[in-house]
Amino acid sequence: MKTTVRTINKLKSDGQKITVLTAYDYSTAKYFDEAGVDIILVGDSLANVALGYDSTQKVSMEEMLIFTGAVARGVKNAMVVGDMPFMSFNVSVEKALENAGKMVKAGAGAVKIEGCNDYILQIVKRLTESGIPVMAHLGFTPQYIHSIGGHRIQGKTKSDTEIILDAAKQLQDAGAFSLVLELIPEESAKYITENLEIPTIGIGAGKYCSGQVLVSDDMLGKFSDYVPKFVRQYANLKDIILNAAKNYCEDVKNGKYPEEKEVTHVSSQD
Ligand code: KIV
């Protein structure tokens, strides 16, 4: 059954954790969907892990749409959330609506927007009213890295936590159906989660969030440029890929690939 905002709300009210993973391509999305992941996020982290950019700020709306379409085509049940990239929603409310609409046309069932200010609240409200559910994102928000001043844990003090909670409540009131909390001490994320109605989805935010999200290339052990402390690697795809490629090269060099069953002859029936 297709996961919708209602499904996500029910998971929260039943006290069940919400599972979120990022995906960027058709087959990975298909397997995550088959595994029962609730939400598949086409995160702008694809800038780093799929496109090799050094910042998420470098990925364009056009690029995000290609990956969102690929993921959506692989998914039957999960909710697909398209991440609104840097500057795709910052220029005007109209442009934000237009770009979020493109995400939905590419197959997303919701969009994610980083940050909170009066302008973003307006966008969240307009999108929600237009039938586009919004996942909000607070704490460490990579699109604002230059103003934040690096990869820093947010909400370390009581007053900083209150500021995040206040923003979270405003986003909730504007219509956001869920909130990603990134790089926040566990105690702060717990306090924020307990004081919200919408579910929180943590990444590096401890175990008390309503759900968890990880970047798939991190949890699959594929991306190795840097591995954050909070990541648990459930596989080691880097080694699997390296070994497979080495074995392939060896077989080709030694004339072991292809062998008889892998070739076609003029006289073949197939
Ligand atoms: O882009 C992304 O993958 C994200 C997650 C880290 C939440 O925003």
GROMACS .gro file of C-alpha atoms and ligand atoms in nm:
model
  278
    1MET     CA    1   0.000   0.000   0.000
    2LYS     CA    2   0.127   0.347  -0.088
    3THR     CA    3   0.278   0.535   0.206
    4THR     CA    4   0.119   0.875   0.250
    5VAL     CA    5   0.126   1.150   0.511
    6ARG     CA    6  -0.157   0.963   0.687
    7THR     CA    7   0.056   0.647   0.704
    8ILE     CA    8   0.345   0.843   0.852
    9ASN     CA    9   0.116   1.008   1.109
   10LYS     CA   10  -0.023   0.667   1.204
   11LEU     CA   11   0.328   0.521   1.252
   12LYS     CA   12   0.400   0.807   1.490
   13SER     CA   13   0.072   0.778   1.682
   14ASP     CA   14   0.120   0.398   1.710
   15GLY     CA   15   0.467   0.460   1.854
   16GLN     CA   16   0.634   0.284   1.562
   17LYS     CA   17   0.963   0.417   1.432
   18ILE     CA   18   0.973   0.564   1.080
   19THR     CA   19   1.244   0.434   0.847
   20VAL     CA   20   1.399   0.666   0.591
   21LEU     CA   21   1.688   0.604   0.352
   22THR     CA   22   1.819   0.813   0.067
   23ALA     CA   23   1.831   0.665  -0.282
   24TYR     CA   24   1.930   0.812  -0.614
   25ASP     CA   25   1.875   0.540  -0.873
   26TYR     CA   26   1.604   0.305  -0.996
   27SER     CA   27   1.733  -0.031  -0.873
   28THR     CA   28   1.846   0.081  -0.526
   29ALA     CA   29   1.508   0.248  -0.476
   30LYS     CA   30   1.335  -0.071  -0.590
   31TYR     CA   31   1.524  -0.283  -0.334
   32PHE     CA   32   1.468  -0.034  -0.050
   33ASP     CA   33   1.099  -0.032  -0.135
   34GLU     CA   34   1.092  -0.412  -0.138
   35ALA     CA   35   1.272  -0.411   0.201
   36GLY     CA   36   0.986  -0.204   0.346
   37VAL     CA   37   1.154   0.136   0.391
   38ASP     CA   38   0.878   0.389   0.474
   39ILE     CA   39   1.024   0.697   0.306
   40ILE     CA   40   1.285   0.718   0.030
   41LEU     CA   41   1.452   1.056   0.021
   42VAL     CA   42   1.617   1.172  -0.298
   43GLY     CA   43   1.853   1.385  -0.092
   44ASP     CA   44   2.072   1.660  -0.228
   45SER     CA   45   2.350   1.451  -0.069
   46LEU     CA   46   2.357   1.299  -0.417
   47ALA     CA   47   2.570   1.604  -0.501
   48ASN     CA   48   2.851   1.445  -0.298
   49VAL     CA   49   2.794   1.071  -0.323
   50ALA     CA   50   2.659   1.033  -0.678
   51LEU     CA   51   2.796   1.337  -0.863
   52GLY     CA   52   3.124   1.394  -0.678
   53TYR     CA   53   3.066   1.764  -0.609
   54ASP     CA   54   3.234   1.896  -0.295
   55SER     CA   55   2.913   2.063  -0.174
   56THR     CA   56   2.540   2.001  -0.187
   57GLN     CA   57   2.506   2.363  -0.297
   58LYS     CA   58   2.635   2.262  -0.642
   59VAL     CA   59   2.354   2.028  -0.747
   60SER     CA   60   2.092   2.184  -0.975
   61MET     CA   61   1.715   2.147  -0.990
   62GLU     CA   62   1.748   1.977  -1.330
   63GLU     CA   63   1.989   1.717  -1.187
   64MET     CA   64   1.763   1.654  -0.886
   65LEU     CA   65   1.469   1.593  -1.120
   66ILE     CA   66   1.656   1.325  -1.316
   67PHE     CA   67   1.738   1.132  -0.996
   68THR     CA   68   1.391   1.182  -0.848
   69GLY     CA   69   1.231   1.039  -1.161
   70ALA     CA   70   1.464   0.736  -1.154
   71VAL     CA   71   1.384   0.664  -0.788
   72ALA     CA   72   1.010   0.715  -0.832
   73ARG     CA   73   1.004   0.466  -1.119
   74GLY     CA   74   1.153   0.201  -0.890
   75VAL     CA   75   0.913   0.254  -0.599
   76LYS     CA   76   0.568   0.103  -0.544
   77ASN     CA   77   0.493   0.163  -0.176
   78ALA     CA   78   0.736   0.402  -0.009
   79MET     CA   79   0.679   0.775   0.001
   80VAL     CA   80   0.931   0.944  -0.228
   81VAL     CA   81   1.054   1.279  -0.098
   82GLY     CA   82   1.241   1.507  -0.337
   83ASP     CA   83   1.495   1.736  -0.175
   84MET     CA   84   1.466   2.096  -0.293
   85PRO     CA   85   1.824   2.194  -0.382
   86PHE     CA   86   2.004   2.516  -0.296
   87MET     CA   87   1.845   2.818  -0.467
   88SER     CA   88   1.552   2.619  -0.605
   89PHE     CA   89   1.318   2.777  -0.348
   90ASN     CA   90   1.512   3.085  -0.233
   91VAL     CA   91   1.442   3.326  -0.520
   92SER     CA   92   1.065   3.367  -0.490
   93VAL     CA   93   0.759   3.186  -0.357
   94GLU     CA   94   0.638   3.144  -0.716
   95LYS     CA   95   0.966   2.983  -0.824
   96ALA     CA   96   0.955   2.754  -0.518
   97LEU     CA   97   0.602   2.641  -0.608
   98GLU     CA   98   0.701   2.587  -0.970
   99ASN     CA   99   1.007   2.379  -0.877
  100ALA     CA  100   0.822   2.177  -0.612
  101GLY     CA  101   0.556   2.109  -0.877
  102LYS     CA  102   0.830   1.974  -1.105
  103MET     CA  103   0.937   1.738  -0.824
  104VAL     CA  104   0.583   1.602  -0.800
  105LYS     CA  105   0.562   1.566  -1.178
  106ALA     CA  106   0.890   1.369  -1.163
  107GLY     CA  107   0.722   1.130  -0.917
  108ALA     CA  108   0.784   1.270  -0.567
  109GLY     CA  109   0.502   1.250  -0.313
  110ALA     CA  110   0.651   1.528  -0.100
  111VAL     CA  111   0.944   1.770  -0.096
  112LYS     CA  112   1.204   1.856   0.167
  113ILE     CA  113   1.312   2.211   0.241
  114GLU     CA  114   1.603   2.312   0.465
  115GLY     CA  115   1.579   2.594   0.718
  116CYS     CA  116   1.320   2.822   0.868
  117ASN     CA  117   1.246   3.193   0.838
  118ASP     CA  118   0.934   3.396   0.754
  119TYR     CA  119   0.988   3.342   0.382
  120ILE     CA  120   1.030   2.964   0.415
  121LEU     CA  121   0.721   2.945   0.637
  122GLN     CA  122   0.525   3.114   0.357
  123ILE     CA  123   0.654   2.855   0.108
  124VAL     CA  124   0.567   2.564   0.339
  125LYS     CA  125   0.215   2.703   0.379
  126ARG     CA  126   0.162   2.758   0.006
  127LEU     CA  127   0.300   2.416  -0.088
  128THR     CA  128   0.087   2.240   0.172
  129GLU     CA  129  -0.221   2.428   0.052
  130SER     CA  130  -0.133   2.324  -0.304
  131GLY     CA  131  -0.128   1.957  -0.205
  132ILE     CA  132   0.249   1.915  -0.185
  133PRO     CA  133   0.346   1.780   0.158
  134VAL     CA  134   0.663   1.931   0.303
  135MET     CA  135   0.930   1.764   0.513
  136ALA     CA  136   1.117   2.036   0.704
  137HIS     CA  137   1.487   2.016   0.798
  138LEU     CA  138   1.651   2.186   1.098
  139GLY     CA  139   1.966   2.151   1.307
  140PHE     CA  140   2.265   2.127   1.079
  141THR     CA  141   2.142   2.238   0.737
  142PRO     CA  142   2.420   2.186   0.478
  143GLN     CA  143   2.274   2.436   0.230
  144TYR     CA  144   2.356   2.712   0.484
  145ILE     CA  145   2.713   2.588   0.547
  146HIS     CA  146   2.873   2.925   0.473
  147SER     CA  147   2.660   3.106   0.731
  148ILE     CA  148   2.682   2.821   0.985
  149GLY     CA  149   3.061   2.811   0.949
  150GLY     CA  150   3.124   2.440   0.888
  151HIS     CA  151   2.992   2.101   0.994
  152ARG     CA  152   2.885   2.194   1.345
  153ILE     CA  153   2.659   2.021   1.594
  154GLN     CA  154   2.354   2.241   1.652
  155GLY     CA  155   2.134   2.281   1.960
  156LYS     CA  156   2.409   2.219   2.214
  157THR     CA  157   2.274   2.465   2.471
  158LYS     CA  158   1.929   2.500   2.623
  159SER     CA  159   1.872   2.833   2.447
  160ASP     CA  160   1.986   2.699   2.107
  161THR     CA  161   1.753   2.402   2.153
  162GLU     CA  162   1.464   2.637   2.233
  163ILE     CA  163   1.538   2.831   1.913
  164ILE     CA  164   1.522   2.509   1.708
  165LEU     CA  165   1.202   2.401   1.883
  166ASP     CA  166   1.043   2.739   1.818
  167ALA     CA  167   1.130   2.714   1.446
  168ALA     CA  168   1.003   2.356   1.440
  169LYS     CA  169   0.669   2.460   1.588
  170GLN     CA  170   0.632   2.736   1.329
  171LEU     CA  171   0.707   2.489   1.048
  172GLN     CA  172   0.454   2.248   1.199
  173ASP     CA  173   0.193   2.526   1.214
  174ALA     CA  174   0.270   2.620   0.852
  175GLY     CA  175   0.183   2.261   0.753
  176ALA     CA  176   0.510   2.062   0.749
  177PHE     CA  177   0.423   1.694   0.799
  178SER     CA  178   0.760   1.589   0.937
  179LEU     CA  179   1.094   1.732   1.040
  180VAL     CA  180   1.449   1.612   0.980
  181LEU     CA  181   1.678   1.692   1.274
  182GLU     CA  182   2.043   1.674   1.171
  183LEU     CA  183   2.348   1.673   1.399
  184ILE     CA  184   2.182   1.756   1.729
  185PRO     CA  185   2.267   1.614   2.074
  186GLU     CA  186   2.036   1.329   2.169
  187GLU     CA  187   1.892   1.516   2.470
  188SER     CA  188   1.801   1.819   2.256
  189ALA     CA  189   1.644   1.604   1.982
  190LYS     CA  190   1.443   1.418   2.249
  191TYR     CA  191   1.315   1.746   2.394
  192ILE     CA  192   1.220   1.879   2.048
  193THR     CA  193   1.051   1.550   1.953
  194GLU     CA  194   0.849   1.543   2.277
  195ASN     CA  195   0.724   1.895   2.218
  196LEU     CA  196   0.605   1.848   1.859
  197GLU     CA  197   0.306   1.676   1.709
  198ILE     CA  198   0.471   1.597   1.376
  199PRO     CA  199   0.730   1.317   1.362
  200THR     CA  200   1.100   1.395   1.376
  201ILE     CA  201   1.345   1.205   1.159
  202GLY     CA  202   1.693   1.205   1.307
  203ILE     CA  203   2.033   1.187   1.143
  204GLY     CA  204   2.308   1.210   1.400
  205ALA     CA  205   2.041   1.312   1.650
  206GLY     CA  206   2.019   1.008   1.879
  207LYS     CA  207   1.756   0.744   1.938
  208TYR     CA  208   1.456   0.942   2.060
  209CYS     CA  209   1.348   1.082   1.723
  210SER     CA  210   1.030   0.939   1.569
  211GLY     CA  211   1.240   0.787   1.291
  212GLN     CA  212   1.590   0.770   1.147
  213VAL     CA  213   1.742   0.859   0.813
  214LEU     CA  214   2.081   0.763   0.672
  215VAL     CA  215   2.249   0.840   0.343
  216SER     CA  216   2.237   0.505   0.160
  217ASP     CA  217   2.592   0.526   0.025
  218ASP     CA  218   2.711   0.566   0.388
  219MET     CA  219   2.507   0.281   0.536
  220LEU     CA  220   2.592   0.051   0.246
  221GLY     CA  221   2.964   0.128   0.288
  222LYS     CA  222   2.994   0.258  -0.067
  223PHE     CA  223   3.099   0.622  -0.015
  224SER     CA  224   3.435   0.638   0.160
  225ASP     CA  225   3.556   0.999   0.129
  226TYR     CA  226   3.437   1.056   0.488
  227VAL     CA  227   3.217   0.853   0.721
  228PRO     CA  228   3.035   1.046   0.994
  229LYS     CA  229   3.044   0.905   1.351
  230PHE     CA  230   2.669   0.838   1.358
  231VAL     CA  231   2.676   0.611   1.051
  232ARG     CA  232   2.636   0.237   1.096
  233GLN     CA  233   2.761   0.046   0.794
  234TYR     CA  234   2.529  -0.245   0.714
  235ALA     CA  235   2.736  -0.357   0.416
  236ASN     CA  236   3.074  -0.296   0.258
  237LEU     CA  237   2.986  -0.224  -0.103
  238LYS     CA  238   3.317  -0.049  -0.160
  239ASP     CA  239   3.509  -0.376  -0.111
  240ILE     CA  240   3.249  -0.577  -0.302
  241ILE     CA  241   3.271  -0.338  -0.600
  242LEU     CA  242   3.652  -0.321  -0.585
  243ASN     CA  243   3.688  -0.700  -0.575
  244ALA     CA  244   3.435  -0.753  -0.853
  245ALA     CA  245   3.609  -0.499  -1.076
  246LYS     CA  246   3.955  -0.649  -1.001
  247ASN     CA  247   3.831  -1.002  -1.076
  248TYR     CA  248   3.671  -0.883  -1.400
  249CYS     CA  249   3.992  -0.711  -1.514
  250GLU     CA  250   4.194  -1.022  -1.428
  251ASP     CA  251   3.955  -1.249  -1.620
  252VAL     CA  252   3.958  -1.026  -1.930
  253LYS     CA  253   4.336  -0.987  -1.925
  254ASN     CA  254   4.380  -1.365  -1.887
  255GLY     CA  255   4.126  -1.451  -2.154
  256LYS     CA  256   3.896  -1.613  -1.896
  257TYR     CA  257   3.605  -1.388  -1.983
  258PRO     CA  258   3.399  -1.446  -2.189
  259GLU     CA  259   3.384  -1.824  -2.191
  260GLU     CA  260   3.181  -2.053  -2.416
  261LYS     CA  261   2.844  -2.013  -2.237
  262GLU     CA  262   2.876  -1.634  -2.255
  263VAL     CA  263   2.922  -1.601  -2.633
  264THR     CA  264   2.692  -1.618  -2.933
  265HIS     CA  265   2.784  -1.798  -3.256
  266VAL     CA  266   2.646  -1.744  -3.606
  267SER     CA  267   2.473  -2.079  -3.568
  268SER     CA  268   2.329  -2.005  -3.216
  269GLN     CA  269   1.954  -2.062  -3.170
  270ASP     CA  270   1.906  -1.783  -2.909
  271KIV     O1  271   2.042   1.521   0.139
  271KIV     C1  272   2.024   1.436   0.226
  271KIV     O2  273   2.057   1.318   0.209
  271KIV     C2  274   1.961   1.478   0.349
  271KIV     C3  275   1.962   1.382   0.462
  271KIV     C4  276   2.096   1.381   0.525
  271KIV     C5  277   1.855   1.412   0.560
  271KIV     O3  278   1.918   1.587   0.359
   0.00000   0.00000   0.00000
